[in-house]
């Protein structure tokens, strides 16, 4: 089992992308059911006002850091801890934020790497021989995702797709559909926190599913509905800036994941 740290009570496992993929491939060979989460800074801000969501994230069997801001927070909080003094908290925050931009290796000591849910999704589709179900996104998007993935990875086994809704009234029909498909690996694209709450309520009702994971807008990227940030933006941890340019209406969400998140981590340093 990988070592785990907590950021504002939310667990994060100290794994890189390849290790996370290997762990999940291993889970798929076991009898137990596993819940994989990919928290980013927006998740942390949400848990501060939504304690049910925090409780669900605490149950994750594997939790990977899907955001450069999480790597920054792990470094900043550990530096404060080592200093044993709360003095200069703001200047330390500023310094570690500069490191994030200019010497990113320095913020990869606690958590080794940003493990993006969309990348992990593709890795698993490429490497897993398990039966896969794609749930969520707008009507037609999961089908288009299946089509693209089957072209890209000829051995992928996608046994079902469904848009559905994250509403409780639709759960029974969706559970039956997934059970009938025999799926063992379930990807849920309802956005957070809905997708994690959905998995928490429903995983035990789908006994053949061994691993369930929420993956936000990943189907949109694979299906070509949304364009993912170019590699340079991703490498610099600026995917949020790309999304802001492409979708200005996401401003509030992006502000939560950047300014509000940094403010809360620095301000609540005594927690
Ligand atoms: N979505 C959905 N049903 C809903 C709300 C959202 O299927 O009731 C889908 C939406 O179409 C998108 C995904 O959930 O494909 C979430 O995307 P978002 O960009 O919010 O996620 P992020 O990547 O930012 O976590």
Short mmCIF file of C-alpha atoms and ligand atoms in Angstrom, two decimals:
data_model
loop_
_atom_site.label_atom_id
_atom_site.label_comp_id
_atom_site.label_asym_id
_atom_site.label_seq_id
_atom_site.Cartn_x
_atom_site.Cartn_y
_atom_site.Cartn_z
CA UNK A 1 0.00 0.00 0.00
CA UNK A 2 1.36 3.46 -0.86
CA UNK A 3 2.00 6.00 1.88
CA UNK A 4 -0.79 8.50 2.39
CA UNK A 5 -0.86 12.15 3.44
CA UNK A 6 -3.80 14.39 4.33
CA UNK A 7 -4.46 17.87 2.99
CA UNK A 8 -7.27 19.53 4.94
CA UNK A 9 -8.35 16.01 5.93
CA UNK A 10 -8.54 14.75 2.33
CA UNK A 11 -6.27 11.75 1.68
CA UNK A 12 -3.65 11.63 -1.08
CA UNK A 13 -1.53 8.60 -1.93
CA UNK A 14 2.15 9.13 -2.72
CA UNK A 15 2.10 7.54 -6.17
CA UNK A 16 3.06 8.58 -9.66
CA UNK A 17 0.99 7.93 -12.78
CA UNK A 18 2.57 4.55 -13.61
CA UNK A 19 2.25 3.31 -10.03
CA UNK A 20 -1.40 4.39 -9.84
CA UNK A 21 -2.15 2.53 -13.07
CA UNK A 22 -0.37 -0.64 -11.84
CA UNK A 23 -2.25 -0.53 -8.53
CA UNK A 24 -5.60 -0.29 -10.31
CA UNK A 25 -4.69 -3.14 -12.69
CA UNK A 26 -3.90 -5.17 -9.55
CA UNK A 27 -7.23 -4.20 -7.89
CA UNK A 28 -9.01 -5.59 -10.96
CA UNK A 29 -7.64 -9.05 -10.16
CA UNK A 30 -8.99 -9.01 -6.59
CA UNK A 31 -12.38 -9.86 -5.11
CA UNK A 32 -12.92 -6.62 -3.16
CA UNK A 33 -14.45 -3.47 -4.69
CA UNK A 34 -12.17 -0.42 -4.98
CA UNK A 35 -13.01 3.26 -5.17
CA UNK A 36 -10.49 5.55 -6.89
CA UNK A 37 -10.63 9.34 -6.53
CA UNK A 38 -8.72 12.14 -8.26
CA UNK A 39 -9.07 15.21 -6.00
CA UNK A 40 -7.92 18.61 -7.25
CA UNK A 41 -7.90 21.99 -5.45
CA UNK A 42 -11.58 22.56 -6.28
CA UNK A 43 -12.43 19.35 -4.39
CA UNK A 44 -10.65 20.65 -1.27
CA UNK A 45 -12.55 23.95 -1.38
CA UNK A 46 -15.82 22.02 -1.84
CA UNK A 47 -15.11 19.74 1.17
CA UNK A 48 -14.83 22.84 3.37
CA UNK A 49 -18.56 23.50 2.88
CA UNK A 50 -19.75 19.97 2.06
CA UNK A 51 -18.84 17.53 4.84
CA UNK A 52 -20.67 14.63 3.12
CA UNK A 53 -18.32 14.98 0.15
CA UNK A 54 -15.32 14.99 2.49
CA UNK A 55 -16.54 11.77 4.15
CA UNK A 56 -16.87 10.13 0.72
CA UNK A 57 -13.32 11.18 -0.30
CA UNK A 58 -12.01 9.75 2.99
CA UNK A 59 -13.29 6.33 1.88
CA UNK A 60 -11.13 6.22 -1.26
CA UNK A 61 -8.95 3.12 -1.63
CA UNK A 62 -6.66 5.09 -3.93
CA UNK A 63 -6.61 8.88 -4.11
CA UNK A 64 -4.34 10.60 -6.63
CA UNK A 65 -3.44 14.29 -6.78
CA UNK A 66 -5.08 15.71 -9.90
CA UNK A 67 -3.74 19.24 -9.73
CA UNK A 68 -0.46 21.08 -9.45
CA UNK A 69 -2.05 23.06 -6.59
CA UNK A 70 -2.22 19.87 -4.52
CA UNK A 71 1.53 19.30 -5.04
CA UNK A 72 2.15 22.90 -3.98
CA UNK A 73 -0.02 22.51 -0.84
CA UNK A 74 1.76 19.27 0.17
CA UNK A 75 5.14 21.05 -0.10
CA UNK A 76 4.04 24.25 1.61
CA UNK A 77 2.36 22.45 4.54
CA UNK A 78 5.35 20.16 5.04
CA UNK A 79 7.74 23.14 5.06
CA UNK A 80 5.58 24.83 7.71
CA UNK A 81 5.59 21.62 9.74
CA UNK A 82 9.38 21.28 9.51
CA UNK A 83 9.88 24.93 10.49
CA UNK A 84 7.92 24.28 13.71
CA UNK A 85 7.05 27.95 13.56
CA UNK A 86 4.10 29.65 11.94
CA UNK A 87 6.11 32.80 11.32
CA UNK A 88 6.56 33.91 7.73
CA UNK A 89 3.72 31.60 6.58
CA UNK A 90 2.78 34.05 3.80
CA UNK A 91 6.34 34.48 2.55
CA UNK A 92 6.83 30.70 2.59
CA UNK A 93 3.63 30.37 0.58
CA UNK A 94 4.87 32.93 -1.93
CA UNK A 95 8.27 31.21 -2.19
CA UNK A 96 6.75 27.73 -2.76
CA UNK A 97 4.36 29.20 -5.34
CA UNK A 98 7.36 30.59 -7.22
CA UNK A 99 8.98 27.15 -7.01
CA UNK A 100 5.81 25.67 -8.51
CA UNK A 101 6.25 27.87 -11.58
CA UNK A 102 10.03 27.94 -11.98
CA UNK A 103 11.50 24.82 -10.30
CA UNK A 104 8.57 22.36 -10.32
CA UNK A 105 10.82 19.42 -9.29
CA UNK A 106 11.10 21.01 -5.84
CA UNK A 107 7.38 20.62 -5.19
CA UNK A 108 7.37 16.93 -6.14
CA UNK A 109 9.01 15.59 -3.00
CA UNK A 110 5.94 14.71 -0.94
CA UNK A 111 3.61 13.80 -3.82
CA UNK A 112 5.77 12.68 -6.75
CA UNK A 113 3.63 13.80 -9.66
CA UNK A 114 0.32 15.23 -10.76
CA UNK A 115 -1.76 12.22 -11.74
CA UNK A 116 -4.44 13.51 -14.03
CA UNK A 117 -7.70 11.50 -14.06
CA UNK A 118 -7.95 11.89 -17.86
CA UNK A 119 -4.46 10.38 -18.32
CA UNK A 120 -5.17 7.51 -15.93
CA UNK A 121 -8.40 6.83 -17.82
CA UNK A 122 -6.46 6.46 -21.09
CA UNK A 123 -3.71 4.34 -19.46
CA UNK A 124 -6.32 1.94 -18.09
CA UNK A 125 -8.18 1.70 -21.41
CA UNK A 126 -4.87 0.86 -23.06
CA UNK A 127 -3.58 -1.66 -20.52
CA UNK A 128 -6.59 -3.29 -18.89
CA UNK A 129 -8.19 -6.46 -20.21
CA UNK A 130 -11.23 -5.96 -17.93
CA UNK A 131 -14.72 -5.14 -19.16
CA UNK A 132 -15.28 -1.38 -19.08
CA UNK A 133 -18.46 0.73 -18.75
CA UNK A 134 -18.56 4.46 -19.59
CA UNK A 135 -21.25 6.32 -17.62
CA UNK A 136 -22.09 10.01 -17.90
CA UNK A 137 -21.45 13.11 -20.05
CA UNK A 138 -24.00 14.55 -22.51
CA UNK A 139 -26.05 12.13 -24.65
CA UNK A 140 -23.92 10.54 -27.37
CA UNK A 141 -20.55 11.55 -25.87
CA UNK A 142 -19.84 8.21 -24.10
CA UNK A 143 -20.68 6.36 -27.38
CA UNK A 144 -18.31 8.61 -29.32
CA UNK A 145 -15.66 8.05 -26.62
CA UNK A 146 -16.09 4.28 -27.04
CA UNK A 147 -15.67 4.63 -30.81
CA UNK A 148 -12.47 6.70 -30.46
CA UNK A 149 -11.00 4.39 -27.81
CA UNK A 150 -11.68 1.25 -29.86
CA UNK A 151 -9.81 2.78 -32.78
CA UNK A 152 -6.92 3.87 -30.56
CA UNK A 153 -6.66 0.70 -28.45
CA UNK A 154 -7.96 -2.28 -30.47
CA UNK A 155 -7.91 -4.61 -27.45
CA UNK A 156 -10.04 -2.37 -25.17
CA UNK A 157 -13.27 -4.09 -24.00
CA UNK A 158 -16.00 -1.48 -23.62
CA UNK A 159 -19.16 -3.42 -22.78
CA UNK A 160 -21.53 -0.50 -22.27
CA UNK A 161 -22.08 3.26 -22.40
CA UNK A 162 -24.87 5.42 -21.02
CA UNK A 163 -25.31 9.15 -20.44
CA UNK A 164 -28.01 8.90 -17.75
CA UNK A 165 -28.16 11.44 -14.96
CA UNK A 166 -26.65 11.55 -11.48
CA UNK A 167 -30.16 11.81 -9.96
CA UNK A 168 -31.15 9.19 -7.36
CA UNK A 169 -34.41 8.39 -9.18
CA UNK A 170 -32.43 7.02 -12.17
CA UNK A 171 -30.01 4.90 -10.17
CA UNK A 172 -31.87 1.60 -10.27
CA UNK A 173 -32.09 1.55 -14.07
CA UNK A 174 -28.41 2.45 -14.36
CA UNK A 175 -27.36 -0.17 -11.79
CA UNK A 176 -29.27 -2.85 -13.73
CA UNK A 177 -27.71 -1.75 -17.00
CA UNK A 178 -24.19 -1.95 -15.56
CA UNK A 179 -24.88 -5.28 -13.83
CA UNK A 180 -26.26 -6.78 -17.07
CA UNK A 181 -23.17 -5.63 -18.98
CA UNK A 182 -20.84 -7.57 -16.66
CA UNK A 183 -18.58 -4.51 -16.37
CA UNK A 184 -15.64 -4.72 -13.95
CA UNK A 185 -14.16 -1.25 -14.44
CA UNK A 186 -16.56 1.69 -14.24
CA UNK A 187 -15.75 5.27 -15.23
CA UNK A 188 -18.27 7.90 -14.12
CA UNK A 189 -18.29 11.33 -15.81
CA UNK A 190 -20.87 13.40 -13.90
CA UNK A 191 -18.43 16.04 -12.62
CA UNK A 192 -17.53 16.47 -8.95
CA UNK A 193 -18.86 16.10 -6.33
CA UNK A 194 -21.82 14.36 -8.04
CA UNK A 195 -19.80 11.50 -9.55
CA UNK A 196 -18.06 10.55 -6.27
CA UNK A 197 -21.36 10.76 -4.34
CA UNK A 198 -22.97 8.59 -7.04
CA UNK A 199 -20.22 5.94 -6.78
CA UNK A 200 -20.44 5.94 -2.98
CA UNK A 201 -24.21 5.32 -3.06
CA UNK A 202 -24.13 2.72 -5.83
CA UNK A 203 -20.91 0.69 -5.89
CA UNK A 204 -22.15 -2.00 -3.51
CA UNK A 205 -25.28 -2.43 -5.70
CA UNK A 206 -23.06 -3.44 -8.65
CA UNK A 207 -21.14 -6.44 -7.26
CA UNK A 208 -19.31 -7.28 -10.51
CA UNK A 209 -17.68 -3.85 -10.62
CA UNK A 210 -14.24 -4.12 -9.02
CA UNK A 211 -13.02 -0.57 -9.60
CA UNK A 212 -15.06 2.63 -9.94
CA UNK A 213 -13.55 6.01 -10.64
CA UNK A 214 -14.94 9.50 -11.32
CA UNK A 215 -13.27 11.18 -14.27
CA UNK A 216 -14.99 14.57 -14.77
CA UNK A 217 -14.85 15.87 -18.32
CA UNK A 218 -12.54 13.12 -19.70
CA UNK A 219 -15.12 11.70 -22.14
CA UNK A 220 -15.52 15.22 -23.57
CA UNK A 221 -11.77 15.34 -24.28
CA UNK A 222 -11.59 11.86 -25.86
CA UNK A 223 -14.75 12.39 -27.92
CA UNK A 224 -13.45 15.75 -29.14
CA UNK A 225 -16.29 17.79 -27.57
CA UNK A 226 -13.68 19.79 -25.62
CA UNK A 227 -10.05 20.36 -26.55
CA UNK A 228 -7.57 19.44 -23.84
CA UNK A 229 -4.80 21.88 -22.94
CA UNK A 230 -1.63 21.53 -25.04
CA UNK A 231 1.22 19.54 -23.47
CA UNK A 232 3.19 22.69 -22.55
CA UNK A 233 0.29 24.09 -20.46
CA UNK A 234 -0.10 20.69 -18.75
CA UNK A 235 3.63 20.44 -18.06
CA UNK A 236 3.68 23.91 -16.46
CA UNK A 237 0.59 23.14 -14.37
CA UNK A 238 -1.38 25.78 -16.27
CA UNK A 239 -4.25 23.61 -17.53
CA UNK A 240 -6.59 25.84 -15.49
CA UNK A 241 -5.42 28.88 -17.54
CA UNK A 242 -6.17 27.05 -20.79
CA UNK A 243 -9.67 26.17 -19.58
CA UNK A 244 -10.22 29.78 -18.49
CA UNK A 245 -9.28 31.05 -21.97
CA UNK A 246 -11.46 28.44 -23.71
CA UNK A 247 -14.42 28.58 -21.32
CA UNK A 248 -14.55 32.00 -19.58
CA UNK A 249 -17.84 31.00 -17.91
CA UNK A 250 -15.78 28.64 -15.73
CA UNK A 251 -14.18 31.70 -14.08
CA UNK A 252 -15.77 31.09 -10.67
CA UNK A 253 -14.72 27.42 -10.62
CA UNK A 254 -11.18 28.29 -11.72
CA UNK A 255 -10.94 31.08 -9.15
CA UNK A 256 -11.99 28.54 -6.48
CA UNK A 257 -9.25 26.16 -7.64
CA UNK A 258 -6.55 28.83 -7.63
CA UNK A 259 -7.02 32.01 -5.54
CA UNK A 260 -9.57 30.65 -3.05
CA UNK A 261 -7.64 27.38 -2.61
CA UNK A 262 -4.28 29.08 -1.96
CA UNK A 263 -5.98 31.56 0.41
CA UNK A 264 -7.63 28.77 2.41
CA UNK A 265 -4.46 26.68 2.67
CA UNK A 266 -2.44 29.68 3.89
CA UNK A 267 -5.15 31.16 6.13
CA UNK A 268 -6.16 27.87 7.76
CA UNK A 269 -2.60 26.86 8.51
CA UNK A 270 -3.44 26.29 12.18
CA UNK A 271 -6.00 23.52 11.40
N1 LIG B 1 -22.35 15.88 -16.55
C1 LIG B 1 -23.36 14.94 -16.72
N2 LIG B 1 -24.53 15.09 -16.06
C2 LIG B 1 -24.74 16.12 -15.19
C3 LIG B 1 -23.69 17.06 -15.01
C4 LIG B 1 -22.50 16.92 -15.72
O1 LIG B 1 -23.18 13.98 -17.47
O2 LIG B 1 -25.80 16.20 -14.60
C5 LIG B 1 -21.08 15.71 -17.29
C6 LIG B 1 -20.71 16.80 -18.26
O3 LIG B 1 -21.38 16.60 -19.51
C7 LIG B 1 -19.20 16.62 -18.39
C8 LIG B 1 -18.83 16.05 -17.00
O4 LIG B 1 -20.03 15.69 -16.35
O5 LIG B 1 -18.90 15.67 -19.35
C9 LIG B 1 -18.16 16.99 -16.03
O6 LIG B 1 -17.41 17.88 -16.66
P1 LIG B 1 -16.66 19.05 -15.91
O7 LIG B 1 -16.04 19.84 -17.00
O8 LIG B 1 -17.55 19.75 -14.96
O9 LIG B 1 -15.61 18.23 -15.05
P2 LIG B 1 -14.11 18.52 -14.67
O10 LIG B 1 -13.28 17.89 -15.74
O11 LIG B 1 -13.97 19.99 -14.55
O12 LIG B 1 -14.02 17.81 -13.36
#
